[in-house]
JSON list of C-alpha atoms in Angstrom, two decimals:
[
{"chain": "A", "resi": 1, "resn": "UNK", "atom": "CA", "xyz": [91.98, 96.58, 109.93]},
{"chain": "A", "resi": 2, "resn": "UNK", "atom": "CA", "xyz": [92.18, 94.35, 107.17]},
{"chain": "A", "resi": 3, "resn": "UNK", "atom": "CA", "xyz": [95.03, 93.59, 104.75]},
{"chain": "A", "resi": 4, "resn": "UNK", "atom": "CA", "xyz": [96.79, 90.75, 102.54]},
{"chain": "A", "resi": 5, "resn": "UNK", "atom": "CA", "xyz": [100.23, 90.13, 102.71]},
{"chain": "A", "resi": 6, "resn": "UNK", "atom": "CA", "xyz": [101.01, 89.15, 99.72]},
{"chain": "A", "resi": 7, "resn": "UNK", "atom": "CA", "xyz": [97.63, 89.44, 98.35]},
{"chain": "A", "resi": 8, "resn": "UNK", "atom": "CA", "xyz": [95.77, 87.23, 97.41]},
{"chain": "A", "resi": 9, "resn": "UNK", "atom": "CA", "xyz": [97.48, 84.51, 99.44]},
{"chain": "A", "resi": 10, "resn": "UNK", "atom": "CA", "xyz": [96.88, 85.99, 102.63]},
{"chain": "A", "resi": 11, "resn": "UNK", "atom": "CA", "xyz": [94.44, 88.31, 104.60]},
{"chain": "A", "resi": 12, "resn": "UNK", "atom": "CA", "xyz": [94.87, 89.24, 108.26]},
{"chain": "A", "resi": 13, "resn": "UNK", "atom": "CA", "xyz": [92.37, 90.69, 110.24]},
{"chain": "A", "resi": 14, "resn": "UNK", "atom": "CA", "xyz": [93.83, 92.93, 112.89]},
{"chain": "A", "resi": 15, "resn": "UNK", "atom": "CA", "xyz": [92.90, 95.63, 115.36]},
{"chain": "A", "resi": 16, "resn": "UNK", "atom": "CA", "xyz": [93.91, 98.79, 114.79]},
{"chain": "A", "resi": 17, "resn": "UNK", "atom": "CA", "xyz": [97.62, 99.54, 116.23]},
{"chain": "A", "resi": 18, "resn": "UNK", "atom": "CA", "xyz": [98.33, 95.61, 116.07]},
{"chain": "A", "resi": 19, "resn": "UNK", "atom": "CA", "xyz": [100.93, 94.13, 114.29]},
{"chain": "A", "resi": 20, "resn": "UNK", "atom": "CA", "xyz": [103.97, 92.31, 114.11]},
{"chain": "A", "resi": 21, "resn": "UNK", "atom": "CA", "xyz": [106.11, 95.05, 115.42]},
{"chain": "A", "resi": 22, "resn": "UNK", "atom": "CA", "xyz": [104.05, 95.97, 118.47]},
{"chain": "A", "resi": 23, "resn": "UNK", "atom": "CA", "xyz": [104.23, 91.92, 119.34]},
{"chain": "A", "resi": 24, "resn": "UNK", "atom": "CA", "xyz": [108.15, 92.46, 118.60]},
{"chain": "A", "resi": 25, "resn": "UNK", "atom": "CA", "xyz": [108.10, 95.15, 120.90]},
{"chain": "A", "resi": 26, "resn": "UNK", "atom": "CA", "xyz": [105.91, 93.21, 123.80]},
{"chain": "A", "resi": 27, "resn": "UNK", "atom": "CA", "xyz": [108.02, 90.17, 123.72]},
{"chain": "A", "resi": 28, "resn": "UNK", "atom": "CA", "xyz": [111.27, 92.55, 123.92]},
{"chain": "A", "resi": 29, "resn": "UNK", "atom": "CA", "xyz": [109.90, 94.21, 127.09]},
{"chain": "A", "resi": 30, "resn": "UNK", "atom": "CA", "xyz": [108.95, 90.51, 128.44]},
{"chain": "A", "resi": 31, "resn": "UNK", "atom": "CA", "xyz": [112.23, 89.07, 128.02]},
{"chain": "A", "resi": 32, "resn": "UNK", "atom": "CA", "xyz": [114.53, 91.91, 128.73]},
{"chain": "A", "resi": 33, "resn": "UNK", "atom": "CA", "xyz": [115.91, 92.65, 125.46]},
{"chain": "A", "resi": 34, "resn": "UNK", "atom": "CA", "xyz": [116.41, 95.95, 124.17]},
{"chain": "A", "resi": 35, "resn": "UNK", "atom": "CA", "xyz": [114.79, 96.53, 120.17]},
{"chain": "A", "resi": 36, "resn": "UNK", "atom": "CA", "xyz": [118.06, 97.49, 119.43]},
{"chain": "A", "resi": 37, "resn": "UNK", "atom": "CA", "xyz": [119.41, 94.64, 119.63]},
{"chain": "A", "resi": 38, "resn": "UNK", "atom": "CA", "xyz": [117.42, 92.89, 117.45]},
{"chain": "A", "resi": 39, "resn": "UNK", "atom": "CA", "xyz": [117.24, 91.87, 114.27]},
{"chain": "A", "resi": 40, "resn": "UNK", "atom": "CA", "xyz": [114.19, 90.67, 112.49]},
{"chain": "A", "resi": 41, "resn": "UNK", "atom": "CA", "xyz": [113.84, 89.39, 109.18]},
{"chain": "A", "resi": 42, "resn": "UNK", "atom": "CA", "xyz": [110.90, 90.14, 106.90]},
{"chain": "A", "resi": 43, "resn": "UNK", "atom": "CA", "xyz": [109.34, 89.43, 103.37]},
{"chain": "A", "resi": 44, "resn": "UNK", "atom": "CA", "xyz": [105.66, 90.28, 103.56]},
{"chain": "A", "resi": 45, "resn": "UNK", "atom": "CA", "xyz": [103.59, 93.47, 103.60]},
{"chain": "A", "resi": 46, "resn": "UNK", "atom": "CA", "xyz": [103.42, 92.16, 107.29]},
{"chain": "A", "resi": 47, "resn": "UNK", "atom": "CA", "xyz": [106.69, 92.60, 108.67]},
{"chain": "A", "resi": 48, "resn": "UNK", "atom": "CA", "xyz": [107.23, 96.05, 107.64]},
{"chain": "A", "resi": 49, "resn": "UNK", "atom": "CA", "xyz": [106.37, 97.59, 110.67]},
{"chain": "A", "resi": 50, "resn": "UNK", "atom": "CA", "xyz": [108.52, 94.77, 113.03]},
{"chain": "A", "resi": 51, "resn": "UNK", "atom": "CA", "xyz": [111.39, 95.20, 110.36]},
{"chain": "A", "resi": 52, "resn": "UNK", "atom": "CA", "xyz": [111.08, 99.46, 110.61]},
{"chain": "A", "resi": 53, "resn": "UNK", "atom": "CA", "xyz": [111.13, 98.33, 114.90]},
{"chain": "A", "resi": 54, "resn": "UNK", "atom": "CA", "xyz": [114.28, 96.10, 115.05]},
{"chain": "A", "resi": 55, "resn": "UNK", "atom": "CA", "xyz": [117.60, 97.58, 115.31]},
{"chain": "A", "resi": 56, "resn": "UNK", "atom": "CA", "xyz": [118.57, 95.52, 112.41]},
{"chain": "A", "resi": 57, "resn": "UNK", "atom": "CA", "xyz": [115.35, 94.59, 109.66]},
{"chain": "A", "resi": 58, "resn": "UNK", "atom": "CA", "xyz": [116.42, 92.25, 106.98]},
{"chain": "A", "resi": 59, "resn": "UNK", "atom": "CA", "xyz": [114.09, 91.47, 103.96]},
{"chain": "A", "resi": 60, "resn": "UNK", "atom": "CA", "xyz": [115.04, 89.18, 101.98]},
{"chain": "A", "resi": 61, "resn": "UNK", "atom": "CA", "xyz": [115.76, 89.19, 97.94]},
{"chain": "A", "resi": 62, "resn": "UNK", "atom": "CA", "xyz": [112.25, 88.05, 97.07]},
{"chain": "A", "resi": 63, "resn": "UNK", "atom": "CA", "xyz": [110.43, 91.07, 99.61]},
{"chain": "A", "resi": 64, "resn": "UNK", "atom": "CA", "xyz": [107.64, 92.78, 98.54]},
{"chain": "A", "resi": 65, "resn": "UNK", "atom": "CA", "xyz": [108.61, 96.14, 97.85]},
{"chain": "A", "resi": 66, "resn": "UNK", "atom": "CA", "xyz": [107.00, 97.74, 100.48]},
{"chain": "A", "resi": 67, "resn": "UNK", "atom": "CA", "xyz": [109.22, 95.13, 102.40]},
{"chain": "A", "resi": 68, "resn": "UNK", "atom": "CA", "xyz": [112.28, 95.77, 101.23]},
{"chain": "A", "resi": 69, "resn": "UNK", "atom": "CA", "xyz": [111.55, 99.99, 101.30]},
{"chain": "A", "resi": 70, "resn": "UNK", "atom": "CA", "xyz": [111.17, 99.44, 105.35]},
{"chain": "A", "resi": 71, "resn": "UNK", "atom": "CA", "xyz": [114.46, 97.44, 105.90]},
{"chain": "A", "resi": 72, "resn": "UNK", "atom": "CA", "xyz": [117.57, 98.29, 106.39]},
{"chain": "A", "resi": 73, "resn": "UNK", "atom": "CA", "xyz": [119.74, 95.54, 104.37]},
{"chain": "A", "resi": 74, "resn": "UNK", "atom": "CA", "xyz": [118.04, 93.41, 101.54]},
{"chain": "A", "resi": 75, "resn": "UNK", "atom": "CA", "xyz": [119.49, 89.83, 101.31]},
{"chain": "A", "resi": 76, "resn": "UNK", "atom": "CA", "xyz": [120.99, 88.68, 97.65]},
{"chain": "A", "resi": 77, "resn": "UNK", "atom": "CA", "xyz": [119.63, 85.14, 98.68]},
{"chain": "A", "resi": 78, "resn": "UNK", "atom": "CA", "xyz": [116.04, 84.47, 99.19]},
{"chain": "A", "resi": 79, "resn": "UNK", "atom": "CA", "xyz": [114.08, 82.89, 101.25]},
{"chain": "A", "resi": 80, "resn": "UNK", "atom": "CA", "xyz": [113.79, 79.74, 99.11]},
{"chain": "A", "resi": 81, "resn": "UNK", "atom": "CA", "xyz": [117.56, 80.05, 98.63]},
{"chain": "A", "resi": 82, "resn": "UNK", "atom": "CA", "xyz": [118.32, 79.72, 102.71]},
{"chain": "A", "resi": 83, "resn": "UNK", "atom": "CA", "xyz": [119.11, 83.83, 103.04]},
{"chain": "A", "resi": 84, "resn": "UNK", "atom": "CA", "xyz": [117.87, 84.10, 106.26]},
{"chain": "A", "resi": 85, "resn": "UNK", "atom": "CA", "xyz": [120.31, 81.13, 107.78]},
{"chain": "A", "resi": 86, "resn": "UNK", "atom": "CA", "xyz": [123.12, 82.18, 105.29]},
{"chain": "A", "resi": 87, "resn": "UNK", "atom": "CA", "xyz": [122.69, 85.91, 106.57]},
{"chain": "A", "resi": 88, "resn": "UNK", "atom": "CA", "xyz": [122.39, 84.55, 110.88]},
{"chain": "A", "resi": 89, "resn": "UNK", "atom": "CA", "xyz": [125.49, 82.23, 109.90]},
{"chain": "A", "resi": 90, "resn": "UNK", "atom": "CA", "xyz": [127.46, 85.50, 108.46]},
{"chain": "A", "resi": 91, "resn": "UNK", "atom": "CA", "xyz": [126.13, 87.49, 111.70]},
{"chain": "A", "resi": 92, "resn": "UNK", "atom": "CA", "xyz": [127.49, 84.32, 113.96]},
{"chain": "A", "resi": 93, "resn": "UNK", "atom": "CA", "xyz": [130.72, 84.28, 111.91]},
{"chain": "A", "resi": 94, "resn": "UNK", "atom": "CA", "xyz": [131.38, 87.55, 112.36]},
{"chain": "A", "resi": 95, "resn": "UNK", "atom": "CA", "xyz": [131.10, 87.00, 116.60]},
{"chain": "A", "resi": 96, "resn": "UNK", "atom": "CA", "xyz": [128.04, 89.56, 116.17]},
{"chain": "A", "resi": 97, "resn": "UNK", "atom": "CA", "xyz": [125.99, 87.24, 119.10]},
{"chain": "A", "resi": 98, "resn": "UNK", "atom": "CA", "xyz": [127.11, 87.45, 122.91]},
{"chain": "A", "resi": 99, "resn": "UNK", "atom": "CA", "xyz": [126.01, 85.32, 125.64]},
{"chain": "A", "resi": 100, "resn": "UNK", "atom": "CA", "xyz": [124.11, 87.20, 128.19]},
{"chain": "A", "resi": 101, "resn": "UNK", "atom": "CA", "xyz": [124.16, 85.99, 131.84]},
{"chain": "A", "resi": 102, "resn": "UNK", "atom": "CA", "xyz": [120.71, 86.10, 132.42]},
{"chain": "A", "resi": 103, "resn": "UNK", "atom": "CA", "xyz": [119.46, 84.19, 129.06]},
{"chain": "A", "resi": 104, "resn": "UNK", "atom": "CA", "xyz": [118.56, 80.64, 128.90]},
{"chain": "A", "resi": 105, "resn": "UNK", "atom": "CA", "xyz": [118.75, 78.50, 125.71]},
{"chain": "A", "resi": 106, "resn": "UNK", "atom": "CA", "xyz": [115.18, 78.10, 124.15]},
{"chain": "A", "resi": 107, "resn": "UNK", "atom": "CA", "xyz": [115.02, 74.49, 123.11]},
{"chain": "A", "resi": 108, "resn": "UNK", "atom": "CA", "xyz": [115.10, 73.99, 119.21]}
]
């Protein structure tokens, strides 16, 4: 399969049933994390199906359509305006992240 996301800027050669949201879904199952408790965030053609996957898919203001169609909030920042950190720092704010026993801090 071959598509752009955003076209013309890029073009991804993929086989068929491959995409973000099946390599969403393998890394879930690897770690121990269930989808739903997820969230991904998305602007591309790309990330529709990983954003449709999550339990929460987040596009931001500047989505493709197709993007924004498959999410389930749309930012009113965009990604050039810091609306993914603004939206993780409203999540973190909120007390929407919990420490699980078993997880160990990836190094930054």
């Amino acid at each position: 399969m071959i598509r752009g996301s955003p076209h013309p800027f890029f073009v991804e050669f993929l086989r068929p049933g491959c995409c973000k949201g099946t390599g969403l879904a393998k890394l879930c199952e690897a770690i121990g994390i269930s989808l739903e408790n997820v969230a991904a965030f998305g602007d591309g053609d790309n990330d529709k199906e990983m954003l449709q996957l999550a339990g929460l898919g987040v596009a931001v203001k500047n989505a493709r359509d197709v993007t924004k169609a498959s999410a389930d909030i749309v930012l009113e920042l965009t990604n050039d305006q810091d609306g993914v950190a603004e939206f993780i720092a409203k999540l973190a704010r909120e007390g929407r992240f919990e420490e699980s026993p078993t997880s160990t801090a990836l190094p930054v």
